[in-house]
Backbone as JSON Lines, residues from 0, in Angstrom:
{"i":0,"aa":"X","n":[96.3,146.32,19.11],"ca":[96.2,145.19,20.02],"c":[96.26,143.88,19.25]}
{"i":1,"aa":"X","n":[96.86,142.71,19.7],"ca":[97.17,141.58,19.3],"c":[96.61,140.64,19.59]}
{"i":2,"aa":"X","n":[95.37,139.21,19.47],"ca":[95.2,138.3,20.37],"c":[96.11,137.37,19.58]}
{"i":3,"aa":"X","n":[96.7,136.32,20.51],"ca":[97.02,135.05,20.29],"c":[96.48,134.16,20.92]}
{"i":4,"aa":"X","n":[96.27,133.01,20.13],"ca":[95.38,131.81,20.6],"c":[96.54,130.67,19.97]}
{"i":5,"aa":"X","n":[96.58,129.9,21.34],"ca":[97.3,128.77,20.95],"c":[96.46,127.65,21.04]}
{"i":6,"aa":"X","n":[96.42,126.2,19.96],"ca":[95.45,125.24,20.61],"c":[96.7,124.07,20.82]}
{"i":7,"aa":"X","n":[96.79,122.95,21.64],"ca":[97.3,122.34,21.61],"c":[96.81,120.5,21.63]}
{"i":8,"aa":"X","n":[95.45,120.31,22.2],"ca":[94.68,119.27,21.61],"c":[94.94,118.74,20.42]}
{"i":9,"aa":"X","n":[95.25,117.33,21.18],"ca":[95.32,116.08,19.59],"c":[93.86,115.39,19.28]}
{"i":10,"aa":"X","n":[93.06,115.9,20.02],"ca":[91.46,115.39,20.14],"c":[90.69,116.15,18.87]}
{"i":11,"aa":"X","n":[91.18,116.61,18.08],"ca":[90.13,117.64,17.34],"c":[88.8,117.97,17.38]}
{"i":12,"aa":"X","n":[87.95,117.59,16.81],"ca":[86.46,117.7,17.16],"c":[86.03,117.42,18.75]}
{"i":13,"aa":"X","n":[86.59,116.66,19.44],"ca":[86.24,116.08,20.66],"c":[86.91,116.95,21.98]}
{"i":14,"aa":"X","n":[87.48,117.78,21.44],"ca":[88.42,118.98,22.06],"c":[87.51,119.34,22.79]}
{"i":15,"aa":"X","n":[87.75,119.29,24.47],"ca":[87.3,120.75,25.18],"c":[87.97,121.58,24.97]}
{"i":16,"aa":"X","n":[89.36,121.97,25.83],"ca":[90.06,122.88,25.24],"c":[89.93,123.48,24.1]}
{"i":17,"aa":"X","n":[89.53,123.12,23.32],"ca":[89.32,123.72,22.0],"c":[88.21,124.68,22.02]}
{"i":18,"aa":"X","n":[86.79,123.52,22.79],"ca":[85.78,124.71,22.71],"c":[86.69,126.24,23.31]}
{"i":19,"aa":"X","n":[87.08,125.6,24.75],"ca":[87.2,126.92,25.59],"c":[87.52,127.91,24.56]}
{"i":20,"aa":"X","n":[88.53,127.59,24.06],"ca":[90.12,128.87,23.12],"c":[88.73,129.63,22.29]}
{"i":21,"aa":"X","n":[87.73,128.74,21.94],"ca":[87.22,129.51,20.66],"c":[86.02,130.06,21.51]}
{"i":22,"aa":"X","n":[85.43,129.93,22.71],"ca":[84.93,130.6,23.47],"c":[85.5,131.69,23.6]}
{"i":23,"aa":"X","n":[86.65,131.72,24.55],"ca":[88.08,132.75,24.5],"c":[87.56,133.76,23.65]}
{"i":24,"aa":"X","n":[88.01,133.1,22.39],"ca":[88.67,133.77,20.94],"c":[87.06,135.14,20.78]}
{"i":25,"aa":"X","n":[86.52,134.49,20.74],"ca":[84.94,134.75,20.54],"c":[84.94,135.97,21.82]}
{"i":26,"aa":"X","n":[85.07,135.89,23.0],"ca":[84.8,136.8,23.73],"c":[85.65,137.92,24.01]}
{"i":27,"aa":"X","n":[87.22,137.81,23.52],"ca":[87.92,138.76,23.48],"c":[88.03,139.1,21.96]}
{"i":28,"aa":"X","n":[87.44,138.98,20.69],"ca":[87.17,139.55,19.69],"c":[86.35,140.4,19.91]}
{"i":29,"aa":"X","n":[85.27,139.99,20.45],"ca":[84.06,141.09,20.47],"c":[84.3,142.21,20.89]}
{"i":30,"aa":"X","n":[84.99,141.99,22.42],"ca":[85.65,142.75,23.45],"c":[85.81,143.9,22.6]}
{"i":31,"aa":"X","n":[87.48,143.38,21.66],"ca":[88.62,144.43,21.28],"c":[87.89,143.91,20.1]}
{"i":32,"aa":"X","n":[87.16,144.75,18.99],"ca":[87.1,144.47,17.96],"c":[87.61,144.47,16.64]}
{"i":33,"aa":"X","n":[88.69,145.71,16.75],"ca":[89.7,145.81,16.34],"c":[91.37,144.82,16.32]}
{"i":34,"aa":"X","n":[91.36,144.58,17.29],"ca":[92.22,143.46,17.65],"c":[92.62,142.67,16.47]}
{"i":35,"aa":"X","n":[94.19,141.85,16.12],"ca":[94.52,141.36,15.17],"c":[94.56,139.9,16.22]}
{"i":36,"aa":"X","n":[93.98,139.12,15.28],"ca":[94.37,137.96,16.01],"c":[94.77,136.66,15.27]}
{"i":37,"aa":"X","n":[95.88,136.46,15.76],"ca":[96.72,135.43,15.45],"c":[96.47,134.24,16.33]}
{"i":38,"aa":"X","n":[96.41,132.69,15.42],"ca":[96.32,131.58,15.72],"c":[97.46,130.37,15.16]}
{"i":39,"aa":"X","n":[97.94,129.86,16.33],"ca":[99.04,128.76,16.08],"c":[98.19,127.63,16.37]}
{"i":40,"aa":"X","n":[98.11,126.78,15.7],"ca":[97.54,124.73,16.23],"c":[99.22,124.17,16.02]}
{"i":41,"aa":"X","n":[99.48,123.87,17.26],"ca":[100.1,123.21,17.13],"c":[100.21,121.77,17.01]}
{"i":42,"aa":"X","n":[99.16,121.03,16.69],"ca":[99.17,119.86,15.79],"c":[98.81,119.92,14.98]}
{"i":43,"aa":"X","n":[98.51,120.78,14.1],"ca":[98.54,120.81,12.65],"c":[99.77,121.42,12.04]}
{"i":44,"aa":"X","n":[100.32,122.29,13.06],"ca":[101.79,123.15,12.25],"c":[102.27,122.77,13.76]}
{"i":45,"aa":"X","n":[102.7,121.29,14.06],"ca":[104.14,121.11,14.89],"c":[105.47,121.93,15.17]}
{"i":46,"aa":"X","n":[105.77,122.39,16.38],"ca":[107.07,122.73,16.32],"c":[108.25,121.61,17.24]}
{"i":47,"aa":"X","n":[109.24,121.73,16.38],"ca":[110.23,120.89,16.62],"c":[110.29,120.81,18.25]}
{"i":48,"aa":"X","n":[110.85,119.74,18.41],"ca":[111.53,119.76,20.01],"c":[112.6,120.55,20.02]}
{"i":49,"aa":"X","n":[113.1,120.9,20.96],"ca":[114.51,121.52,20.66],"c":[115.56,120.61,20.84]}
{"i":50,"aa":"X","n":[116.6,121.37,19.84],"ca":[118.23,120.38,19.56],"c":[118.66,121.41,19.89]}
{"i":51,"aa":"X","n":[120.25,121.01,19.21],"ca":[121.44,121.91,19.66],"c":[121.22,123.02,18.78]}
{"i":52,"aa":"X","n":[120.82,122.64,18.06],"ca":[120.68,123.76,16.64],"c":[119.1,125.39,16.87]}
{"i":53,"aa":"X","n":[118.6,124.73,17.1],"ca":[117.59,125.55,18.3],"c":[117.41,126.21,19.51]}
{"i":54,"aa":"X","n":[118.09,124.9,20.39],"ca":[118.79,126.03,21.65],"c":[119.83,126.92,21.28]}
{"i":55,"aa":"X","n":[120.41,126.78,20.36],"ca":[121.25,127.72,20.31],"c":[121.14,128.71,19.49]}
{"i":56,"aa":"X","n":[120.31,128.77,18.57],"ca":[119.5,129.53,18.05],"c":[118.9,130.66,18.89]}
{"i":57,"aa":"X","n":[118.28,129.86,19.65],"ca":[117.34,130.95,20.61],"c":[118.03,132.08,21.46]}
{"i":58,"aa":"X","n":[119.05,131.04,22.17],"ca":[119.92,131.29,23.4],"c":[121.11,132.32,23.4]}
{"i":59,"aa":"X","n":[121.96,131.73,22.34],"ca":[122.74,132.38,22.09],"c":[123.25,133.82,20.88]}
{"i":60,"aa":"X","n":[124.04,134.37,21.04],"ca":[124.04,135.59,20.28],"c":[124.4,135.37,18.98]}
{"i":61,"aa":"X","n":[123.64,136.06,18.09],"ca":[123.87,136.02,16.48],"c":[125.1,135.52,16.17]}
{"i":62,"aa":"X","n":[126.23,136.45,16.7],"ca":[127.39,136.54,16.13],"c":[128.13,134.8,16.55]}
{"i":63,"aa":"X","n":[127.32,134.39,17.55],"ca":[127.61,132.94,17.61],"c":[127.4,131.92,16.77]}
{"i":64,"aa":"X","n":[126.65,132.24,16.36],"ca":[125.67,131.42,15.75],"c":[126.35,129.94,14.33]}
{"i":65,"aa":"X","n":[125.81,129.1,14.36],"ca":[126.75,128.05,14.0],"c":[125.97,128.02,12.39]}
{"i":66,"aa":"X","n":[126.41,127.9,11.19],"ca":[125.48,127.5,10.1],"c":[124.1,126.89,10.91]}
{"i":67,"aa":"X","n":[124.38,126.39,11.4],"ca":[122.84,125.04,11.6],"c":[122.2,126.22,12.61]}
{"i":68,"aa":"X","n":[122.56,127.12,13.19],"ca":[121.57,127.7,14.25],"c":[120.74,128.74,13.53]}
{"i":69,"aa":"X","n":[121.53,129.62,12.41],"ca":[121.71,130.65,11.52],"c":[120.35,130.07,10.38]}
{"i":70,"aa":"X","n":[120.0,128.4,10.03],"ca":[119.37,128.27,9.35],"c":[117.8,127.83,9.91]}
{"i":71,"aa":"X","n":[117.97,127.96,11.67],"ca":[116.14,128.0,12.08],"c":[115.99,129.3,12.82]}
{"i":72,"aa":"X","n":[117.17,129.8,12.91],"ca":[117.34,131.25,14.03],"c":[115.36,132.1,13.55]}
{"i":73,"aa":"X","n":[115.04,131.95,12.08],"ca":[114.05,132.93,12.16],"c":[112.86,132.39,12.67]}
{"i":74,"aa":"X","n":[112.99,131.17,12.58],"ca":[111.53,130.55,12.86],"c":[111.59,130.33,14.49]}
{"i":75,"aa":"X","n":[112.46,130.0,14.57],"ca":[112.51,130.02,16.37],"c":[112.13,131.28,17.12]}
{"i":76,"aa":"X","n":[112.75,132.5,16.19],"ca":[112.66,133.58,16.9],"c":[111.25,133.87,16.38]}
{"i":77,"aa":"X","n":[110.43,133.7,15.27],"ca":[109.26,133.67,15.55],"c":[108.18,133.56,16.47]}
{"i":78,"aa":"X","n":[108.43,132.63,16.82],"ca":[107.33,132.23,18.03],"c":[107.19,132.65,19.09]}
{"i":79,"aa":"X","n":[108.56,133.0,19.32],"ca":[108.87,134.4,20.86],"c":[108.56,135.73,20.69]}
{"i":80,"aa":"X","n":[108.48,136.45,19.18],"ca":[108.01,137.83,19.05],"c":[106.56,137.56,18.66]}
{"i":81,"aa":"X","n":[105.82,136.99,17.97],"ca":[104.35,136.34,18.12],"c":[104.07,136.09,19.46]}
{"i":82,"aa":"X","n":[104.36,135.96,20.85],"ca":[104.05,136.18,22.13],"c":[104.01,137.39,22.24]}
{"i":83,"aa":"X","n":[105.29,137.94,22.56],"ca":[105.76,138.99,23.02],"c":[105.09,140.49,22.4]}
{"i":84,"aa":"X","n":[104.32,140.3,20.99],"ca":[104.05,141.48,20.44],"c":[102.06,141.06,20.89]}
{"i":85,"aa":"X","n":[101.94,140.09,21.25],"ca":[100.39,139.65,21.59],"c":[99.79,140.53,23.1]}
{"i":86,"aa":"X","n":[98.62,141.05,23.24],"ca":[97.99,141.9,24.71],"c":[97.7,140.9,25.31]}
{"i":87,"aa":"X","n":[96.88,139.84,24.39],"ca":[96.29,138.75,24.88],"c":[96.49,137.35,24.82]}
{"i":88,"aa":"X","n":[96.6,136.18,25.53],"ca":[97.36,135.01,25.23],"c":[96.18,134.46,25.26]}
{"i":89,"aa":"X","n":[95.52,133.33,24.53],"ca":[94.85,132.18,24.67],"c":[95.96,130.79,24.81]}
{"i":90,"aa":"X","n":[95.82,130.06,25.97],"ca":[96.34,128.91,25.3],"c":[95.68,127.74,26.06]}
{"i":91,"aa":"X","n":[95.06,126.91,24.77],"ca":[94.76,125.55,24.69],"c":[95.3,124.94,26.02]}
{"i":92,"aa":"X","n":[94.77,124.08,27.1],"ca":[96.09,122.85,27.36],"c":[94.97,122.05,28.27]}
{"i":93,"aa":"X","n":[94.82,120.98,27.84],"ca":[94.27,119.41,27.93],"c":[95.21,118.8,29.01]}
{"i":94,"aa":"X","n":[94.93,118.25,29.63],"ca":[95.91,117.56,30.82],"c":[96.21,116.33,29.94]}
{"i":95,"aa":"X","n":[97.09,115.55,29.68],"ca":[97.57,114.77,29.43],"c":[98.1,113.57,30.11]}
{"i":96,"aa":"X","n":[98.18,112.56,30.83],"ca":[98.8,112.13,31.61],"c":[99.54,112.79,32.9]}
{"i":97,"aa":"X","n":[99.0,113.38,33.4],"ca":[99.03,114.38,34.54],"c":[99.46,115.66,33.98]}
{"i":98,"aa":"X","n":[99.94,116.03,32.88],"ca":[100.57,116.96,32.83],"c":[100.08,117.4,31.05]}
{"i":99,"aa":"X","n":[100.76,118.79,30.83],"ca":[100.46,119.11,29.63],"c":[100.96,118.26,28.23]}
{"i":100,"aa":"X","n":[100.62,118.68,27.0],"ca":[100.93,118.41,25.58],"c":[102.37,118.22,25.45]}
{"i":101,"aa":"X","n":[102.9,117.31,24.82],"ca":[104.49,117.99,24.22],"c":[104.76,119.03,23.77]}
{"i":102,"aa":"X","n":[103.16,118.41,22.67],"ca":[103.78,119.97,21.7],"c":[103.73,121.4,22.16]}
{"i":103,"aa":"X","n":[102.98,121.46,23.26],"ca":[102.56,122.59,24.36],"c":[104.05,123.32,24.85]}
{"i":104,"aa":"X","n":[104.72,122.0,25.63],"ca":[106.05,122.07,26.32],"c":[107.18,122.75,25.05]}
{"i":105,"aa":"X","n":[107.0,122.24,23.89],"ca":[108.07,122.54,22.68],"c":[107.37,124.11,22.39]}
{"i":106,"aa":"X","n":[106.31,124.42,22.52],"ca":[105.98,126.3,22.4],"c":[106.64,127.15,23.73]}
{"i":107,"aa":"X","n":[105.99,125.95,24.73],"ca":[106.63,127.1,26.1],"c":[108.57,126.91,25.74]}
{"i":108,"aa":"X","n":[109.34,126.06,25.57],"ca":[110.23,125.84,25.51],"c":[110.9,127.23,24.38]}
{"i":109,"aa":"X","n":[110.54,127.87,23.99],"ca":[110.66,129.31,22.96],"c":[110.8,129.87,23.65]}
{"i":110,"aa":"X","n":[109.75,130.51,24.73],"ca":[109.09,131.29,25.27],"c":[110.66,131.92,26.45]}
{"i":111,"aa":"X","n":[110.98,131.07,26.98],"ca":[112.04,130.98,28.28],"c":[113.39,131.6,27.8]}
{"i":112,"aa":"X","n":[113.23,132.74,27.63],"ca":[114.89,133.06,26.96],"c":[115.71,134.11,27.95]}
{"i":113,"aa":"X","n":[116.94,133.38,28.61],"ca":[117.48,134.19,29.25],"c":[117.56,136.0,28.58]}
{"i":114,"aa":"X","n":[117.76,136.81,29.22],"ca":[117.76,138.21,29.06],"c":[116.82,138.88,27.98]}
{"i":115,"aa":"X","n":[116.13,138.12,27.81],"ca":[114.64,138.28,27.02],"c":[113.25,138.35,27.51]}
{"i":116,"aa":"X","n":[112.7,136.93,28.51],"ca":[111.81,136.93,28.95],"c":[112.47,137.07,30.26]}
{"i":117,"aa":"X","n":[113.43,136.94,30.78],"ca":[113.84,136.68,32.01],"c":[115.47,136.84,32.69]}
{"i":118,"aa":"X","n":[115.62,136.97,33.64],"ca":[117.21,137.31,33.55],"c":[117.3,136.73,35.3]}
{"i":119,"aa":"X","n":[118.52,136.38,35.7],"ca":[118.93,136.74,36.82],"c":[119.76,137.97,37.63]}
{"i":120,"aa":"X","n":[119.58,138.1,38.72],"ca":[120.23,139.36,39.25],"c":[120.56,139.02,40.78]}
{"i":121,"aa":"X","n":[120.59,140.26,41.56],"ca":[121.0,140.5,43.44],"c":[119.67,139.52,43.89]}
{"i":122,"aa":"X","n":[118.41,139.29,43.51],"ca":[117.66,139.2,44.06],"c":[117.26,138.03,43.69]}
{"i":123,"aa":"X","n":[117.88,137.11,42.25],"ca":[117.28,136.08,42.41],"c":[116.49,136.78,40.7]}
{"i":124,"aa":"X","n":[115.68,135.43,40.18],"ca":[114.97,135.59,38.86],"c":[114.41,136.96,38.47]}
{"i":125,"aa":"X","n":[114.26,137.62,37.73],"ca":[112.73,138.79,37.36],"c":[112.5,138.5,35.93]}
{"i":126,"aa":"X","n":[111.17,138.49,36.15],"ca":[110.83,137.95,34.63],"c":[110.58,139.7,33.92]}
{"i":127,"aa":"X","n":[110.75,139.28,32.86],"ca":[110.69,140.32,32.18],"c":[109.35,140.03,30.59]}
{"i":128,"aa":"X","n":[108.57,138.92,30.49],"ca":[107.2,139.36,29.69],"c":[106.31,139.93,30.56]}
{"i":129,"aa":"X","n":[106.0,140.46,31.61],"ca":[104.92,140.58,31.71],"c":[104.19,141.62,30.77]}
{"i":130,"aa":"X","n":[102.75,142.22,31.55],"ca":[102.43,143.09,30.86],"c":[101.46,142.98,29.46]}
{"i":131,"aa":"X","n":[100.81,141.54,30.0],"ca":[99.78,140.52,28.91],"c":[99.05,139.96,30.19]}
{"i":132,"aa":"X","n":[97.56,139.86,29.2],"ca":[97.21,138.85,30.02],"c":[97.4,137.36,29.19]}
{"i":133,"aa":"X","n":[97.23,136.57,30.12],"ca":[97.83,135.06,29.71],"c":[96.04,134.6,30.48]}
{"i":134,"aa":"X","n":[95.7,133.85,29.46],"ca":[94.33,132.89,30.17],"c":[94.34,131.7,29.66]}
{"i":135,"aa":"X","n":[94.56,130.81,30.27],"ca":[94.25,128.95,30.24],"c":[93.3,128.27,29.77]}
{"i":136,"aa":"X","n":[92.85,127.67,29.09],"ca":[91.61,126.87,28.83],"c":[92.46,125.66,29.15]}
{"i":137,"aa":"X","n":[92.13,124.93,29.89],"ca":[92.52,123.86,30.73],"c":[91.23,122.99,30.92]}
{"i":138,"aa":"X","n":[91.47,121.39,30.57],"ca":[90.58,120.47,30.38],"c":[91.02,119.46,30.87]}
{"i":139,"aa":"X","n":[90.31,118.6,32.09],"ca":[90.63,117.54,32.54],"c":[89.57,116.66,32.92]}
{"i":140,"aa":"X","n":[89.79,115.16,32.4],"ca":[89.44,114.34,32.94],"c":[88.44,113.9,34.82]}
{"i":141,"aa":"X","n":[89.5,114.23,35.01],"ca":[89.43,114.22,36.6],"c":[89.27,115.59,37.37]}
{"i":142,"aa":"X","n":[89.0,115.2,38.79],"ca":[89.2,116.8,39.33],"c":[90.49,116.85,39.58]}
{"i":143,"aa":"X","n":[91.31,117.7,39.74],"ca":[93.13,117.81,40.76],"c":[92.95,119.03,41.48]}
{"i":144,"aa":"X","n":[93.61,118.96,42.36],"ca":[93.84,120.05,43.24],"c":[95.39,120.56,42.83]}
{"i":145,"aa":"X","n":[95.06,122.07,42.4],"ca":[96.6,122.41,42.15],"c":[97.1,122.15,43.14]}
{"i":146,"aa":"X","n":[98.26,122.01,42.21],"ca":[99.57,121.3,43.28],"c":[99.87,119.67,44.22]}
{"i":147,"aa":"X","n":[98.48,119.28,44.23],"ca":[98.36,118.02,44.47],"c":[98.92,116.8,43.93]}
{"i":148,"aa":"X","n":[98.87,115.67,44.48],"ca":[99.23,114.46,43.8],"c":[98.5,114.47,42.43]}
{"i":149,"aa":"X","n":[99.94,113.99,41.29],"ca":[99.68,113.81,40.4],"c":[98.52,115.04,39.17]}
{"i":150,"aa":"X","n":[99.37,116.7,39.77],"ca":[98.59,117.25,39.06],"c":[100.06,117.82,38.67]}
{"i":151,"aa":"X","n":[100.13,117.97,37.4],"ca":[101.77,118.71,36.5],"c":[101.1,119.31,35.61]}
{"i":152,"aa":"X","n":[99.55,120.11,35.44],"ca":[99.61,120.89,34.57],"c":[99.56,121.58,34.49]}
{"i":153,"aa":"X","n":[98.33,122.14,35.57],"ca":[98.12,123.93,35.45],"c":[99.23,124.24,36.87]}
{"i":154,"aa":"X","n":[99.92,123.83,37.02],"ca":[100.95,123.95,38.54],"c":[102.2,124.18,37.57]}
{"i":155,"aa":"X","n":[102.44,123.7,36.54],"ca":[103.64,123.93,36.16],"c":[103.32,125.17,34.55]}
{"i":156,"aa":"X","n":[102.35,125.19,34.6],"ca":[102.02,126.49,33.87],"c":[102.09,127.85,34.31]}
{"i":157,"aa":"X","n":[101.25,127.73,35.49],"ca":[101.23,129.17,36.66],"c":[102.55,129.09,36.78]}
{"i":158,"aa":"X","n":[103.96,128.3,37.41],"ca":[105.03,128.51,37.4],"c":[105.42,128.64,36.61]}
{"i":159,"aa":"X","n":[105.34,128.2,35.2],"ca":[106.33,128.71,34.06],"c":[106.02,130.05,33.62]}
{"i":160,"aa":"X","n":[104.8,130.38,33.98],"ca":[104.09,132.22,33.31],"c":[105.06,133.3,34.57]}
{"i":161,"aa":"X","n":[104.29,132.57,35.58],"ca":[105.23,133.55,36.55],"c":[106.62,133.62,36.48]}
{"i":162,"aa":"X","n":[107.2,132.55,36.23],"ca":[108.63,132.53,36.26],"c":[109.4,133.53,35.09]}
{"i":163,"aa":"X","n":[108.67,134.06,33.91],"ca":[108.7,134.57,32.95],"c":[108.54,135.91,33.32]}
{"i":164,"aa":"X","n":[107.26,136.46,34.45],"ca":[106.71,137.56,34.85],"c":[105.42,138.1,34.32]}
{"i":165,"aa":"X","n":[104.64,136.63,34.29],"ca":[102.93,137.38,33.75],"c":[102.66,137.11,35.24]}
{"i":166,"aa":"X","n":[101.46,138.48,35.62],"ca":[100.88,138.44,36.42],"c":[99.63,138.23,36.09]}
{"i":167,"aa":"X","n":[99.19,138.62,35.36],"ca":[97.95,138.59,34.52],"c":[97.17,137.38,34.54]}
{"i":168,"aa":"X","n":[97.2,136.23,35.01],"ca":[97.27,134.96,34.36],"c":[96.03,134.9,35.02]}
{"i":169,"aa":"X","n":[95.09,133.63,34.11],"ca":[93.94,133.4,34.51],"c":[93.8,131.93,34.02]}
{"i":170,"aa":"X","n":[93.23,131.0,34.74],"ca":[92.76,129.77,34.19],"c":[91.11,129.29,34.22]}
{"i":171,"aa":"X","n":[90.81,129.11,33.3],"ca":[89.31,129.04,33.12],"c":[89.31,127.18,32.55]}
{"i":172,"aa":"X","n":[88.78,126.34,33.78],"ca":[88.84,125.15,33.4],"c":[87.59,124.25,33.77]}
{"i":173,"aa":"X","n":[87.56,123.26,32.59],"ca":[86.49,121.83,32.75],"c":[87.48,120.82,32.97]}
{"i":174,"aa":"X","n":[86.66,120.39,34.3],"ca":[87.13,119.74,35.07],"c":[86.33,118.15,35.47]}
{"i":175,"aa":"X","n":[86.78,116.92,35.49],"ca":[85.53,115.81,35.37],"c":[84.88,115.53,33.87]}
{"i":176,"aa":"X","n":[85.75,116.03,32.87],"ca":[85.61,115.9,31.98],"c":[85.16,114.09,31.55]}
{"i":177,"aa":"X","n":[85.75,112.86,31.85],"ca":[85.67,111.97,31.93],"c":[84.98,111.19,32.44]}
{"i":178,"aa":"X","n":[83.81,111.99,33.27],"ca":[82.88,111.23,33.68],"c":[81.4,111.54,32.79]}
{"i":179,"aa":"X","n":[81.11,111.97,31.64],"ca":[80.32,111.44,30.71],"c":[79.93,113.34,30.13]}
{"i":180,"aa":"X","n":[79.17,113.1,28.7],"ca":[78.51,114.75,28.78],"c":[77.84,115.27,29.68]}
{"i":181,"aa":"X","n":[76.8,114.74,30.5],"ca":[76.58,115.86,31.74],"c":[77.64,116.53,32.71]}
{"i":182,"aa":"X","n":[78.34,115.66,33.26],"ca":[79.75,116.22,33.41],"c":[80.68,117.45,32.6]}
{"i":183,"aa":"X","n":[80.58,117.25,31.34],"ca":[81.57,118.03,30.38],"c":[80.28,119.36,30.07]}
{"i":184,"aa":"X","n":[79.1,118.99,29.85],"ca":[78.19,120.46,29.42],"c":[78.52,120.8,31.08]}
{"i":185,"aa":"X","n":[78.3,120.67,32.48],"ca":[77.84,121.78,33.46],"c":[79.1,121.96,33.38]}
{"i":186,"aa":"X","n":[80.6,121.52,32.99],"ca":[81.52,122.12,33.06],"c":[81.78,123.59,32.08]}
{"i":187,"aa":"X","n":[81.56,123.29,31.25],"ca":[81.38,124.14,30.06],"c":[80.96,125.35,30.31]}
{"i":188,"aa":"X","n":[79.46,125.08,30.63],"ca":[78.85,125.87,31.58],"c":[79.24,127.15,32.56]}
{"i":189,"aa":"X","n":[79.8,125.82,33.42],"ca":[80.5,127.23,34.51],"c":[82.08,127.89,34.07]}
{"i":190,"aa":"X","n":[82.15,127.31,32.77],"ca":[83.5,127.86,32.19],"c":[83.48,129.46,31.55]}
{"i":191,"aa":"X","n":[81.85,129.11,31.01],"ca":[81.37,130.15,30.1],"c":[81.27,131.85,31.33]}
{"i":192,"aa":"X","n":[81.1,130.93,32.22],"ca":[80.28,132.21,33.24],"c":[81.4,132.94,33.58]}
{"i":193,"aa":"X","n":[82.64,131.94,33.56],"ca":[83.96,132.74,33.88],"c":[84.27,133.3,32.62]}
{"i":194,"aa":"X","n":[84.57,133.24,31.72],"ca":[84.93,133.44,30.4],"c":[84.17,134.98,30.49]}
{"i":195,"aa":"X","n":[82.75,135.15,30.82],"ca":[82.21,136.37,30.68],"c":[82.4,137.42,31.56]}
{"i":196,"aa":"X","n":[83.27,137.41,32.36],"ca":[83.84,137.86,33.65],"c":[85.28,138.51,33.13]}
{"i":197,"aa":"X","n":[85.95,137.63,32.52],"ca":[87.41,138.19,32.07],"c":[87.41,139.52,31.43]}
């Protein structure tokens, strides 16, 4: 068994998200104790945005492949078999200006690979990762109502997991984060109670 934990917080010490992942990390170690678990920060080890040289890397077939795609092809394809070989997903994600991290968007941006994670057919999309669970540590400021005005984070997460084919998915979030530490501990709080539930 595999965990992966992604963090994506530029807040370091001041990180909720962060607590959550290592809450997470902490409660599905114990769990699976055996478990190998792998950790990406992606602000400490950035991954590129994608170019031409990357999308096409990812996207397209070896035998295509241009010098410039041929020279990130492994590291790109890294980050998609480090999912894909993981039982368990942690990932970090802080609301940001309504919506998630860049550097968040530049990991999921791996993740989306036609006839890999996903394909079309007679029926329209089928994702093809499922078969993980995927759980959220999600931290916000404010309250949002998925799907509501001005909420693009955990709305376009649940769609990007599903769109892939995790069913699995769980979001465990502090919420009102911004209205002072009593706010952020009872969030915490009732984060933990879920966290012990998963």
């Amino acid at each position: 068994m595999q965990i992966l934990r992604i963090d994506s917080a530029s807040t370091g010490d001041n990180s909720i998200s962060r607590q959550l992942t290592q809450a997470l990390t902490d409660h599905f170690t114990a769990k699976y104790p055996d478990a190998k678990l792998v950790a990406r920060n992606l602000v400490a080890n950035p991954l590129p945005h994608i170019d031409d040289a990357r999308t096409g890397a990812i996207r397209q077939p070896t035998d295509a492949h241009t010098d410039e795609m041929k020279q990130v092809f492994d590291e790109e394809r890294a980050v998609l078999t480090e999912f894909l070989e993981s039982d368990i997903v942690i990932v970090g994600a802080p609301m940001y200006n309504f919506t998630i991290p860049s550097q968040l968007k530049a990991w999921l941006d791996r993740l989306a690979v036609p006839r890999l994670t996903f394909r079309y057919g007679e029926n329209g999309v089928e994702g093809l990762a499922g078969g993980r669970k995927v759980v959220i540590a999600s931290s916000r400021g404010g309250a949002y109502e998925q799907g509501g005005a001005a909420e693009h984070q955990e709305t376009l997460l649940r769609d990007f997991f599903g769109f892939i084919g995790v069913t699995d998915l769980h979001f465990v979030t502090v919420n009102n984060a911004g209205f002072g530490p009593e706010a952020v501990e009872q969030g915490l709080a009732s984060a933990k109670e879920q966290i012990a539930e998963l």
